[in-house]
């Protein structure tokens, strides 16, 4: 491969795993990791980048021959409600900067994650958080750049993502990651959502593979230029705790809902992703049982068979 791939937000929950997967697929020298942090604790090319610095972004793209770009930097839903102006700025201006610089520098493809946060509880496009509003508006900007400028931007509405490497920060679905760490380290977890709060979720290997498969799909097969719904499983804190208890029988969960509960109450229990399945063959591999087992193996609590 002669061109470079740039991952912005490479130190985040999704970025950490997507960068690894892209390096495995395309080679270590082809993938540049970028994040706002001074240095990344990993091998491979890394540049410090603030998404507000358009000049530096343009320089990296032009000088490194970047043709594919993953823009993952964002302020998540719960944290965004603490500082709406900042969340809007990072999420919206960051995306606009990336789209504009990608267009000017003739980047071939851009990936940008959207979220179930664009929906209300009935599954209508009706966001209730700054994060959700920025994702909904961002989706239309992605389509705009595709239609007006021919920039091949592709997007997925991710459910809550669960992973064992980098932790998420500031999301409403973060409980589903925290619960594993606390189960392993403390044997108990104090959940910030109520027991019955069912939300759409996905295990990270599926989330990464979905992004790679979407980006590999022929342009002609992409019928959704805002963002594709994407689904794998739905569960509540109680269902996840029960699953964890199968492996760690002494595990206990208490629930003390905080302000995140109101956000969760406005999100759908599940989404229909038939377009992703029809257009580019999406198929999840992990359900709650398989994910739980894999999480515990990777967090060192279960022997690999
Ligand atoms: N996981 C995200 C959040 O909870 C939703 O995309 O904010």
PDB file of C-alpha atoms and ligand atoms in Angstrom:
ATOM      1  CA  UNK A   1       0.000   0.000   0.000  1.00  0.00           C
ATOM      2  CA  UNK A   2       1.478   3.353  -1.009  1.00  0.00           C
ATOM      3  CA  UNK A   3      -0.832   5.736   0.785  1.00  0.00           C
ATOM      4  CA  UNK A   4      -1.157   6.486   4.482  1.00  0.00           C
ATOM      5  CA  UNK A   5      -4.105   6.156   6.852  1.00  0.00           C
ATOM      6  CA  UNK A   6      -4.651   8.702   9.625  1.00  0.00           C
ATOM      7  CA  UNK A   7      -6.584   7.931  12.816  1.00  0.00           C
ATOM      8  CA  UNK A   8      -7.604  11.043  14.772  1.00  0.00           C
ATOM      9  CA  UNK A   9      -8.577  10.232  18.354  1.00  0.00           C
ATOM     10  CA  UNK A  10      -6.292   7.199  18.298  1.00  0.00           C
ATOM     11  CA  UNK A  11      -5.920   7.053  22.096  1.00  0.00           C
ATOM     12  CA  UNK A  12      -9.654   6.757  22.739  1.00  0.00           C
ATOM     13  CA  UNK A  13     -11.679   3.603  23.342  1.00  0.00           C
ATOM     14  CA  UNK A  14     -12.438   2.960  19.669  1.00  0.00           C
ATOM     15  CA  UNK A  15      -9.259   4.592  18.346  1.00  0.00           C
ATOM     16  CA  UNK A  16      -6.933   2.327  20.311  1.00  0.00           C
ATOM     17  CA  UNK A  17      -8.483  -0.786  18.834  1.00  0.00           C
ATOM     18  CA  UNK A  18      -9.106   0.528  15.347  1.00  0.00           C
ATOM     19  CA  UNK A  19      -5.490   1.703  15.065  1.00  0.00           C
ATOM     20  CA  UNK A  20      -4.253  -1.768  16.049  1.00  0.00           C
ATOM     21  CA  UNK A  21      -6.555  -3.416  13.527  1.00  0.00           C
ATOM     22  CA  UNK A  22      -5.591  -1.042  10.729  1.00  0.00           C
ATOM     23  CA  UNK A  23      -1.884  -1.609  11.426  1.00  0.00           C
ATOM     24  CA  UNK A  24      -2.405  -5.353  11.363  1.00  0.00           C
ATOM     25  CA  UNK A  25      -4.255  -5.077   8.080  1.00  0.00           C
ATOM     26  CA  UNK A  26      -2.216  -2.443   6.224  1.00  0.00           C
ATOM     27  CA  UNK A  27       1.195  -2.568   7.916  1.00  0.00           C
ATOM     28  CA  UNK A  28       2.722  -0.528  10.726  1.00  0.00           C
ATOM     29  CA  UNK A  29       4.247   2.086   8.472  1.00  0.00           C
ATOM     30  CA  UNK A  30       0.969   2.922   6.746  1.00  0.00           C
ATOM     31  CA  UNK A  31      -1.059   3.990   9.770  1.00  0.00           C
ATOM     32  CA  UNK A  32      -0.485   7.274  11.603  1.00  0.00           C
ATOM     33  CA  UNK A  33      -2.071   7.601  15.016  1.00  0.00           C
ATOM     34  CA  UNK A  34      -3.024  11.133  16.109  1.00  0.00           C
ATOM     35  CA  UNK A  35      -4.459  12.400  19.347  1.00  0.00           C
ATOM     36  CA  UNK A  36      -4.420  15.522  21.498  1.00  0.00           C
ATOM     37  CA  UNK A  37      -2.120  13.846  24.055  1.00  0.00           C
ATOM     38  CA  UNK A  38       1.619  14.564  23.835  1.00  0.00           C
ATOM     39  CA  UNK A  39       2.655  10.974  23.144  1.00  0.00           C
ATOM     40  CA  UNK A  40       1.059   7.617  22.763  1.00  0.00           C
ATOM     41  CA  UNK A  41       2.259   4.648  24.724  1.00  0.00           C
ATOM     42  CA  UNK A  42       2.594   2.418  21.689  1.00  0.00           C
ATOM     43  CA  UNK A  43       4.782   1.485  18.768  1.00  0.00           C
ATOM     44  CA  UNK A  44       4.124   3.009  15.374  1.00  0.00           C
ATOM     45  CA  UNK A  45       3.799   6.485  13.935  1.00  0.00           C
ATOM     46  CA  UNK A  46       2.209   9.020  16.250  1.00  0.00           C
ATOM     47  CA  UNK A  47       1.549  12.746  15.957  1.00  0.00           C
ATOM     48  CA  UNK A  48       0.071  15.090  18.523  1.00  0.00           C
ATOM     49  CA  UNK A  49      -2.908  16.821  16.938  1.00  0.00           C
ATOM     50  CA  UNK A  50      -5.646  19.127  18.152  1.00  0.00           C
ATOM     51  CA  UNK A  51      -8.650  18.953  15.794  1.00  0.00           C
ATOM     52  CA  UNK A  52      -8.884  22.733  15.945  1.00  0.00           C
ATOM     53  CA  UNK A  53      -5.454  22.988  14.304  1.00  0.00           C
ATOM     54  CA  UNK A  54      -6.454  22.841  10.635  1.00  0.00           C
ATOM     55  CA  UNK A  55      -3.017  23.860   9.443  1.00  0.00           C
ATOM     56  CA  UNK A  56      -1.267  21.006  11.164  1.00  0.00           C
ATOM     57  CA  UNK A  57      -3.925  18.560   9.986  1.00  0.00           C
ATOM     58  CA  UNK A  58      -3.480  19.754   6.393  1.00  0.00           C
ATOM     59  CA  UNK A  59       0.298  19.447   6.737  1.00  0.00           C
ATOM     60  CA  UNK A  60       0.097  15.856   8.017  1.00  0.00           C
ATOM     61  CA  UNK A  61      -2.298  14.833   5.253  1.00  0.00           C
ATOM     62  CA  UNK A  62      -0.281  16.448   2.473  1.00  0.00           C
ATOM     63  CA  UNK A  63       3.193  15.425   3.655  1.00  0.00           C
ATOM     64  CA  UNK A  64       2.387  11.880   4.673  1.00  0.00           C
ATOM     65  CA  UNK A  65       0.170  11.124   1.682  1.00  0.00           C
ATOM     66  CA  UNK A  66      -2.929  10.394   3.773  1.00  0.00           C
ATOM     67  CA  UNK A  67      -5.744   9.039   1.612  1.00  0.00           C
ATOM     68  CA  UNK A  68      -7.915   7.390   4.223  1.00  0.00           C
ATOM     69  CA  UNK A  69      -8.888   9.108   7.451  1.00  0.00           C
ATOM     70  CA  UNK A  70     -10.719   7.942  10.587  1.00  0.00           C
ATOM     71  CA  UNK A  71     -11.973  10.862  12.660  1.00  0.00           C
ATOM     72  CA  UNK A  72     -12.916   9.514  16.083  1.00  0.00           C
ATOM     73  CA  UNK A  73     -12.199  12.420  18.446  1.00  0.00           C
ATOM     74  CA  UNK A  74     -15.355  13.452  20.334  1.00  0.00           C
ATOM     75  CA  UNK A  75     -16.817  14.371  23.712  1.00  0.00           C
ATOM     76  CA  UNK A  76     -19.312  11.622  24.681  1.00  0.00           C
ATOM     77  CA  UNK A  77     -22.898  11.987  25.885  1.00  0.00           C
ATOM     78  CA  UNK A  78     -22.669  12.255  29.694  1.00  0.00           C
ATOM     79  CA  UNK A  79     -19.537  14.412  29.703  1.00  0.00           C
ATOM     80  CA  UNK A  80     -21.040  16.594  26.981  1.00  0.00           C
ATOM     81  CA  UNK A  81     -23.962  17.497  29.244  1.00  0.00           C
ATOM     82  CA  UNK A  82     -21.478  18.850  31.810  1.00  0.00           C
ATOM     83  CA  UNK A  83     -20.032  21.260  29.272  1.00  0.00           C
ATOM     84  CA  UNK A  84     -22.362  21.624  26.280  1.00  0.00           C
ATOM     85  CA  UNK A  85     -20.441  24.457  24.580  1.00  0.00           C
ATOM     86  CA  UNK A  86     -17.184  22.539  24.620  1.00  0.00           C
ATOM     87  CA  UNK A  87     -18.851  19.315  23.460  1.00  0.00           C
ATOM     88  CA  UNK A  88     -20.465  21.142  20.554  1.00  0.00           C
ATOM     89  CA  UNK A  89     -17.186  22.797  19.612  1.00  0.00           C
ATOM     90  CA  UNK A  90     -15.076  19.649  19.699  1.00  0.00           C
ATOM     91  CA  UNK A  91     -17.656  17.437  18.040  1.00  0.00           C
ATOM     92  CA  UNK A  92     -18.931  19.869  15.414  1.00  0.00           C
ATOM     93  CA  UNK A  93     -16.029  22.166  14.594  1.00  0.00           C
ATOM     94  CA  UNK A  94     -13.689  19.181  14.795  1.00  0.00           C
ATOM     95  CA  UNK A  95     -15.722  17.330  12.174  1.00  0.00           C
ATOM     96  CA  UNK A  96     -16.073  20.386   9.924  1.00  0.00           C
ATOM     97  CA  UNK A  97     -12.318  20.947  10.060  1.00  0.00           C
ATOM     98  CA  UNK A  98     -11.630  17.353   9.133  1.00  0.00           C
ATOM     99  CA  UNK A  99     -14.158  17.336   6.272  1.00  0.00           C
ATOM    100  CA  UNK A 100     -12.880  20.603   4.835  1.00  0.00           C
ATOM    101  CA  UNK A 101      -9.186  19.696   5.045  1.00  0.00           C
ATOM    102  CA  UNK A 102      -9.913  16.193   3.675  1.00  0.00           C
ATOM    103  CA  UNK A 103     -11.729  17.743   0.718  1.00  0.00           C
ATOM    104  CA  UNK A 104      -8.996  20.302   0.031  1.00  0.00           C
ATOM    105  CA  UNK A 105      -6.291  17.643   0.174  1.00  0.00           C
ATOM    106  CA  UNK A 106      -8.169  15.074  -1.886  1.00  0.00           C
ATOM    107  CA  UNK A 107      -8.443  12.398   0.765  1.00  0.00           C
ATOM    108  CA  UNK A 108     -10.243   9.401  -0.785  1.00  0.00           C
ATOM    109  CA  UNK A 109     -12.223   8.176   2.179  1.00  0.00           C
ATOM    110  CA  UNK A 110     -13.276   9.430   5.608  1.00  0.00           C
ATOM    111  CA  UNK A 111     -14.805   7.372   8.429  1.00  0.00           C
ATOM    112  CA  UNK A 112     -16.691   9.166  11.191  1.00  0.00           C
ATOM    113  CA  UNK A 113     -18.672   7.399  13.909  1.00  0.00           C
ATOM    114  CA  UNK A 114     -22.200   8.473  14.713  1.00  0.00           C
ATOM    115  CA  UNK A 115     -24.202   7.011  17.583  1.00  0.00           C
ATOM    116  CA  UNK A 116     -27.546   5.722  18.858  1.00  0.00           C
ATOM    117  CA  UNK A 117     -27.613   9.083  20.684  1.00  0.00           C
ATOM    118  CA  UNK A 118     -29.216  10.609  17.566  1.00  0.00           C
ATOM    119  CA  UNK A 119     -32.429   8.751  18.477  1.00  0.00           C
ATOM    120  CA  UNK A 120     -35.189   9.153  21.033  1.00  0.00           C
ATOM    121  CA  UNK A 121     -36.663   6.173  22.854  1.00  0.00           C
ATOM    122  CA  UNK A 122     -38.984   5.421  19.948  1.00  0.00           C
ATOM    123  CA  UNK A 123     -36.085   5.211  17.539  1.00  0.00           C
ATOM    124  CA  UNK A 124     -36.969   8.514  15.840  1.00  0.00           C
ATOM    125  CA  UNK A 125     -34.176  10.870  14.838  1.00  0.00           C
ATOM    126  CA  UNK A 126     -34.697  13.203  17.792  1.00  0.00           C
ATOM    127  CA  UNK A 127     -31.539  13.730  19.870  1.00  0.00           C
ATOM    128  CA  UNK A 128     -31.796  14.891  23.473  1.00  0.00           C
ATOM    129  CA  UNK A 129     -28.124  15.519  24.343  1.00  0.00           C
ATOM    130  CA  UNK A 130     -25.540  17.909  22.905  1.00  0.00           C
ATOM    131  CA  UNK A 131     -23.587  14.824  21.882  1.00  0.00           C
ATOM    132  CA  UNK A 132     -26.645  13.449  20.063  1.00  0.00           C
ATOM    133  CA  UNK A 133     -27.386  16.790  18.396  1.00  0.00           C
ATOM    134  CA  UNK A 134     -23.775  17.044  17.209  1.00  0.00           C
ATOM    135  CA  UNK A 135     -23.909  13.506  15.833  1.00  0.00           C
ATOM    136  CA  UNK A 136     -27.212  14.123  14.033  1.00  0.00           C
ATOM    137  CA  UNK A 137     -25.961  17.389  12.524  1.00  0.00           C
ATOM    138  CA  UNK A 138     -22.630  15.747  11.705  1.00  0.00           C
ATOM    139  CA  UNK A 139     -24.372  13.016   9.745  1.00  0.00           C
ATOM    140  CA  UNK A 140     -25.949  15.611   7.471  1.00  0.00           C
ATOM    141  CA  UNK A 141     -22.603  17.358   7.066  1.00  0.00           C
ATOM    142  CA  UNK A 142     -21.077  14.033   5.999  1.00  0.00           C
ATOM    143  CA  UNK A 143     -23.775  13.577   3.378  1.00  0.00           C
ATOM    144  CA  UNK A 144     -23.358  17.198   2.294  1.00  0.00           C
ATOM    145  CA  UNK A 145     -19.638  16.735   1.667  1.00  0.00           C
ATOM    146  CA  UNK A 146     -20.362  13.561  -0.265  1.00  0.00           C
ATOM    147  CA  UNK A 147     -23.057  15.121  -2.429  1.00  0.00           C
ATOM    148  CA  UNK A 148     -21.476  18.556  -2.961  1.00  0.00           C
ATOM    149  CA  UNK A 149     -17.809  17.647  -3.060  1.00  0.00           C
ATOM    150  CA  UNK A 150     -17.660  13.935  -3.817  1.00  0.00           C
ATOM    151  CA  UNK A 151     -15.839  13.221  -0.555  1.00  0.00           C
ATOM    152  CA  UNK A 152     -16.443   9.541   0.222  1.00  0.00           C
ATOM    153  CA  UNK A 153     -17.491   9.870   3.878  1.00  0.00           C
ATOM    154  CA  UNK A 154     -18.929   6.788   5.582  1.00  0.00           C
ATOM    155  CA  UNK A 155     -20.518   6.513   8.995  1.00  0.00           C
ATOM    156  CA  UNK A 156     -22.067   4.073  11.485  1.00  0.00           C
ATOM    157  CA  UNK A 157     -24.431   4.733  14.373  1.00  0.00           C
ATOM    158  CA  UNK A 158     -22.608   2.777  17.027  1.00  0.00           C
ATOM    159  CA  UNK A 159     -24.371   1.329  20.048  1.00  0.00           C
ATOM    160  CA  UNK A 160     -22.557   1.375  23.416  1.00  0.00           C
ATOM    161  CA  UNK A 161     -19.118  -0.169  22.891  1.00  0.00           C
ATOM    162  CA  UNK A 162     -17.559  -2.661  25.291  1.00  0.00           C
ATOM    163  CA  UNK A 163     -13.836  -3.360  25.290  1.00  0.00           C
ATOM    164  CA  UNK A 164     -11.017  -4.415  27.597  1.00  0.00           C
ATOM    165  CA  UNK A 165      -8.130  -2.246  26.332  1.00  0.00           C
ATOM    166  CA  UNK A 166      -8.718   1.513  26.483  1.00  0.00           C
ATOM    167  CA  UNK A 167     -11.568   2.570  28.743  1.00  0.00           C
ATOM    168  CA  UNK A 168     -14.270   4.896  27.461  1.00  0.00           C
ATOM    169  CA  UNK A 169     -14.759   8.246  29.170  1.00  0.00           C
ATOM    170  CA  UNK A 170     -17.915  10.222  29.732  1.00  0.00           C
ATOM    171  CA  UNK A 171     -20.452   7.990  27.994  1.00  0.00           C
ATOM    172  CA  UNK A 172     -23.854   6.802  29.190  1.00  0.00           C
ATOM    173  CA  UNK A 173     -23.066   3.222  28.205  1.00  0.00           C
ATOM    174  CA  UNK A 174     -19.691   3.212  30.016  1.00  0.00           C
ATOM    175  CA  UNK A 175     -21.200   1.191  32.867  1.00  0.00           C
ATOM    176  CA  UNK A 176     -20.974  -1.893  30.640  1.00  0.00           C
ATOM    177  CA  UNK A 177     -17.169  -1.537  30.608  1.00  0.00           C
ATOM    178  CA  UNK A 178     -16.709  -0.379  34.220  1.00  0.00           C
ATOM    179  CA  UNK A 179     -18.735  -3.329  35.501  1.00  0.00           C
ATOM    180  CA  UNK A 180     -16.139  -5.803  34.202  1.00  0.00           C
ATOM    181  CA  UNK A 181     -13.187  -3.964  35.736  1.00  0.00           C
ATOM    182  CA  UNK A 182     -14.931  -3.630  39.093  1.00  0.00           C
ATOM    183  CA  UNK A 183     -16.165  -7.226  39.024  1.00  0.00           C
ATOM    184  CA  UNK A 184     -12.607  -8.412  38.494  1.00  0.00           C
ATOM    185  CA  UNK A 185     -10.895  -5.969  40.868  1.00  0.00           C
ATOM    186  CA  UNK A 186     -13.490  -5.563  43.639  1.00  0.00           C
ATOM    187  CA  UNK A 187     -16.114  -8.223  43.180  1.00  0.00           C
ATOM    188  CA  UNK A 188     -18.869  -5.617  43.207  1.00  0.00           C
ATOM    189  CA  UNK A 189     -20.132  -2.684  41.146  1.00  0.00           C
ATOM    190  CA  UNK A 190     -22.220   0.386  41.852  1.00  0.00           C
ATOM    191  CA  UNK A 191     -24.070   1.026  38.582  1.00  0.00           C
ATOM    192  CA  UNK A 192     -25.113   4.550  37.575  1.00  0.00           C
ATOM    193  CA  UNK A 193     -28.088   3.266  35.558  1.00  0.00           C
ATOM    194  CA  UNK A 194     -31.047   1.324  36.905  1.00  0.00           C
ATOM    195  CA  UNK A 195     -31.241  -2.463  36.630  1.00  0.00           C
ATOM    196  CA  UNK A 196     -33.736  -2.495  33.796  1.00  0.00           C
ATOM    197  CA  UNK A 197     -32.194   0.138  31.550  1.00  0.00           C
ATOM    198  CA  UNK A 198     -31.891  -1.835  28.333  1.00  0.00           C
ATOM    199  CA  UNK A 199     -29.689  -0.294  25.636  1.00  0.00           C
ATOM    200  CA  UNK A 200     -28.155  -1.415  22.327  1.00  0.00           C
ATOM    201  CA  UNK A 201     -24.573  -2.611  22.818  1.00  0.00           C
ATOM    202  CA  UNK A 202     -21.703  -4.070  20.819  1.00  0.00           C
ATOM    203  CA  UNK A 203     -18.416  -5.802  21.585  1.00  0.00           C
ATOM    204  CA  UNK A 204     -15.348  -3.998  20.248  1.00  0.00           C
ATOM    205  CA  UNK A 205     -14.155  -6.689  17.797  1.00  0.00           C
ATOM    206  CA  UNK A 206     -17.504  -6.377  16.031  1.00  0.00           C
ATOM    207  CA  UNK A 207     -17.331  -2.568  16.116  1.00  0.00           C
ATOM    208  CA  UNK A 208     -13.864  -2.531  14.565  1.00  0.00           C
ATOM    209  CA  UNK A 209     -14.752  -5.096  11.933  1.00  0.00           C
ATOM    210  CA  UNK A 210     -17.882  -3.111  11.029  1.00  0.00           C
ATOM    211  CA  UNK A 211     -15.783  -0.002  10.350  1.00  0.00           C
ATOM    212  CA  UNK A 212     -13.283  -1.946   8.239  1.00  0.00           C
ATOM    213  CA  UNK A 213     -16.003  -3.713   6.277  1.00  0.00           C
ATOM    214  CA  UNK A 214     -17.894  -0.489   5.659  1.00  0.00           C
ATOM    215  CA  UNK A 215     -14.717   1.193   4.381  1.00  0.00           C
ATOM    216  CA  UNK A 216     -13.926  -1.796   2.132  1.00  0.00           C
ATOM    217  CA  UNK A 217     -17.386  -1.938   0.602  1.00  0.00           C
ATOM    218  CA  UNK A 218     -17.676  -0.727  -3.015  1.00  0.00           C
ATOM    219  CA  UNK A 219     -18.936   2.866  -3.132  1.00  0.00           C
ATOM    220  CA  UNK A 220     -21.831   1.772  -5.333  1.00  0.00           C
ATOM    221  CA  UNK A 221     -23.195  -0.420  -2.537  1.00  0.00           C
ATOM    222  CA  UNK A 222     -23.360   2.408  -0.005  1.00  0.00           C
ATOM    223  CA  UNK A 223     -26.957   3.632  -0.074  1.00  0.00           C
ATOM    224  CA  UNK A 224     -26.832   5.515   3.247  1.00  0.00           C
ATOM    225  CA  UNK A 225     -24.692   8.639   3.200  1.00  0.00           C
ATOM    226  CA  UNK A 226     -25.736   9.965   6.592  1.00  0.00           C
ATOM    227  CA  UNK A 227     -24.959   7.000   8.896  1.00  0.00           C
ATOM    228  CA  UNK A 228     -25.920   3.331   8.974  1.00  0.00           C
ATOM    229  CA  UNK A 229     -27.716   1.881  11.975  1.00  0.00           C
ATOM    230  CA  UNK A 230     -25.616  -0.915  13.436  1.00  0.00           C
ATOM    231  CA  UNK A 231     -26.728  -3.531  15.947  1.00  0.00           C
ATOM    232  CA  UNK A 232     -25.435  -6.582  17.740  1.00  0.00           C
ATOM    233  CA  UNK A 233     -27.215  -7.070  21.082  1.00  0.00           C
ATOM    234  CA  UNK A 234     -29.329  -5.267  23.685  1.00  0.00           C
ATOM    235  CA  UNK A 235     -29.164  -5.828  27.412  1.00  0.00           C
ATOM    236  CA  UNK A 236     -29.796  -4.198  30.784  1.00  0.00           C
ATOM    237  CA  UNK A 237     -27.347  -3.842  33.708  1.00  0.00           C
ATOM    238  CA  UNK A 238     -29.215  -6.695  35.420  1.00  0.00           C
ATOM    239  CA  UNK A 239     -28.799  -9.000  32.456  1.00  0.00           C
ATOM    240  CA  UNK A 240     -25.104  -8.188  32.237  1.00  0.00           C
ATOM    241  CA  UNK A 241     -24.614  -8.694  35.971  1.00  0.00           C
ATOM    242  CA  UNK A 242     -26.346 -12.084  35.731  1.00  0.00           C
ATOM    243  CA  UNK A 243     -24.047 -13.062  32.896  1.00  0.00           C
ATOM    244  CA  UNK A 244     -20.958 -12.000  34.859  1.00  0.00           C
ATOM    245  CA  UNK A 245     -22.228 -13.943  37.883  1.00  0.00           C
ATOM    246  CA  UNK A 246     -22.152 -17.132  35.819  1.00  0.00           C
ATOM    247  CA  UNK A 247     -18.359 -16.778  35.807  1.00  0.00           C
ATOM    248  CA  UNK A 248     -17.860 -14.909  39.098  1.00  0.00           C
ATOM    249  CA  UNK A 249     -20.616 -16.248  41.392  1.00  0.00           C
ATOM    250  CA  UNK A 250     -19.787 -13.839  44.243  1.00  0.00           C
ATOM    251  CA  UNK A 251     -20.182 -10.729  42.105  1.00  0.00           C
ATOM    252  CA  UNK A 252     -22.771  -8.235  43.380  1.00  0.00           C
ATOM    253  CA  UNK A 253     -24.197  -5.131  41.705  1.00  0.00           C
ATOM    254  CA  UNK A 254     -25.948  -2.187  43.350  1.00  0.00           C
ATOM    255  CA  UNK A 255     -27.741   0.462  41.281  1.00  0.00           C
ATOM    256  CA  UNK A 256     -27.745   4.147  42.116  1.00  0.00           C
ATOM    257  CA  UNK A 257     -28.864   5.983  38.997  1.00  0.00           C
ATOM    258  CA  UNK A 258     -27.307   9.418  38.427  1.00  0.00           C
ATOM    259  CA  UNK A 259     -28.027  12.080  35.792  1.00  0.00           C
ATOM    260  CA  UNK A 260     -27.041   9.603  33.046  1.00  0.00           C
ATOM    261  CA  UNK A 261     -30.309   7.750  33.661  1.00  0.00           C
ATOM    262  CA  UNK A 262     -32.258  10.550  31.988  1.00  0.00           C
ATOM    263  CA  UNK A 263     -30.046  10.206  28.913  1.00  0.00           C
ATOM    264  CA  UNK A 264     -30.485   6.427  28.818  1.00  0.00           C
ATOM    265  CA  UNK A 265     -34.259   6.816  29.198  1.00  0.00           C
ATOM    266  CA  UNK A 266     -34.307   8.793  25.964  1.00  0.00           C
ATOM    267  CA  UNK A 267     -32.426   6.197  23.921  1.00  0.00           C
ATOM    268  CA  UNK A 268     -33.981   3.246  22.106  1.00  0.00           C
ATOM    269  CA  UNK A 269     -33.826  -0.288  23.464  1.00  0.00           C
ATOM    270  CA  UNK A 270     -32.781  -1.587  20.056  1.00  0.00           C
ATOM    271  CA  UNK A 271     -32.260  -0.382  16.489  1.00  0.00           C
ATOM    272  CA  UNK A 272     -32.935  -2.005  13.150  1.00  0.00           C
ATOM    273  CA  UNK A 273     -29.813  -2.311  11.002  1.00  0.00           C
ATOM    274  CA  UNK A 274     -31.218  -4.079   7.943  1.00  0.00           C
ATOM    275  CA  UNK A 275     -29.608  -1.572   5.569  1.00  0.00           C
ATOM    276  CA  UNK A 276     -26.105  -2.406   6.825  1.00  0.00           C
ATOM    277  CA  UNK A 277     -26.886  -6.107   6.479  1.00  0.00           C
ATOM    278  CA  UNK A 278     -28.320  -5.637   3.000  1.00  0.00           C
ATOM    279  CA  UNK A 279     -25.765  -3.171   1.585  1.00  0.00           C
ATOM    280  CA  UNK A 280     -22.456  -4.523   2.846  1.00  0.00           C
ATOM    281  CA  UNK A 281     -23.293  -7.779   4.575  1.00  0.00           C
ATOM    282  CA  UNK A 282     -23.084  -6.722   8.220  1.00  0.00           C
ATOM    283  CA  UNK A 283     -23.294  -9.618  10.663  1.00  0.00           C
ATOM    284  CA  UNK A 284     -22.312  -9.458  14.327  1.00  0.00           C
ATOM    285  CA  UNK A 285     -20.303 -12.257  15.943  1.00  0.00           C
ATOM    286  CA  UNK A 286     -20.689 -11.525  19.642  1.00  0.00           C
ATOM    287  CA  UNK A 287     -23.747 -11.871  21.843  1.00  0.00           C
ATOM    288  CA  UNK A 288     -23.783 -11.092  25.580  1.00  0.00           C
ATOM    289  CA  UNK A 289     -22.550 -14.566  26.602  1.00  0.00           C
ATOM    290  CA  UNK A 290     -19.633 -14.702  24.190  1.00  0.00           C
ATOM    291  CA  UNK A 291     -18.648 -11.117  24.934  1.00  0.00           C
ATOM    292  CA  UNK A 292     -18.718 -11.627  28.706  1.00  0.00           C
ATOM    293  CA  UNK A 293     -16.541 -14.701  28.469  1.00  0.00           C
ATOM    294  CA  UNK A 294     -14.042 -12.941  26.206  1.00  0.00           C
ATOM    295  CA  UNK A 295     -13.932  -9.842  28.429  1.00  0.00           C
ATOM    296  CA  UNK A 296     -13.181 -11.936  31.506  1.00  0.00           C
ATOM    297  CA  UNK A 297     -10.538 -13.966  29.683  1.00  0.00           C
ATOM    298  CA  UNK A 298      -8.838 -10.763  28.582  1.00  0.00           C
ATOM    299  CA  UNK A 299      -9.088  -9.177  32.021  1.00  0.00           C
ATOM    300  CA  UNK A 300      -7.363 -12.259  33.393  1.00  0.00           C
ATOM    301  CA  UNK A 301     -10.280 -13.780  35.258  1.00  0.00           C
ATOM    302  CA  UNK A 302     -10.872 -16.792  33.148  1.00  0.00           C
ATOM    303  CA  UNK A 303      -8.485 -19.335  31.745  1.00  0.00           C
ATOM    304  CA  UNK A 304      -8.400 -19.639  27.980  1.00  0.00           C
ATOM    305  CA  UNK A 305      -9.592 -23.112  26.992  1.00  0.00           C
TER     306      UNK A 305
HETATM  307  N1  LIG B   1     -21.399   5.232  24.036  1.00  0.00           N
HETATM  308  C1  LIG B   1     -21.800   6.561  23.740  1.00  0.00           C
HETATM  309  C2  LIG B   1     -22.201   7.284  24.977  1.00  0.00           C
HETATM  310  O1  LIG B   1     -22.662   6.634  25.889  1.00  0.00           O
HETATM  311  C3  LIG B   1     -22.954   6.555  22.785  1.00  0.00           C
HETATM  312  O2  LIG B   1     -22.480   6.642  21.512  1.00  0.00           O
HETATM  313  O3  LIG B   1     -22.095   8.455  25.010  1.00  0.00           O
END
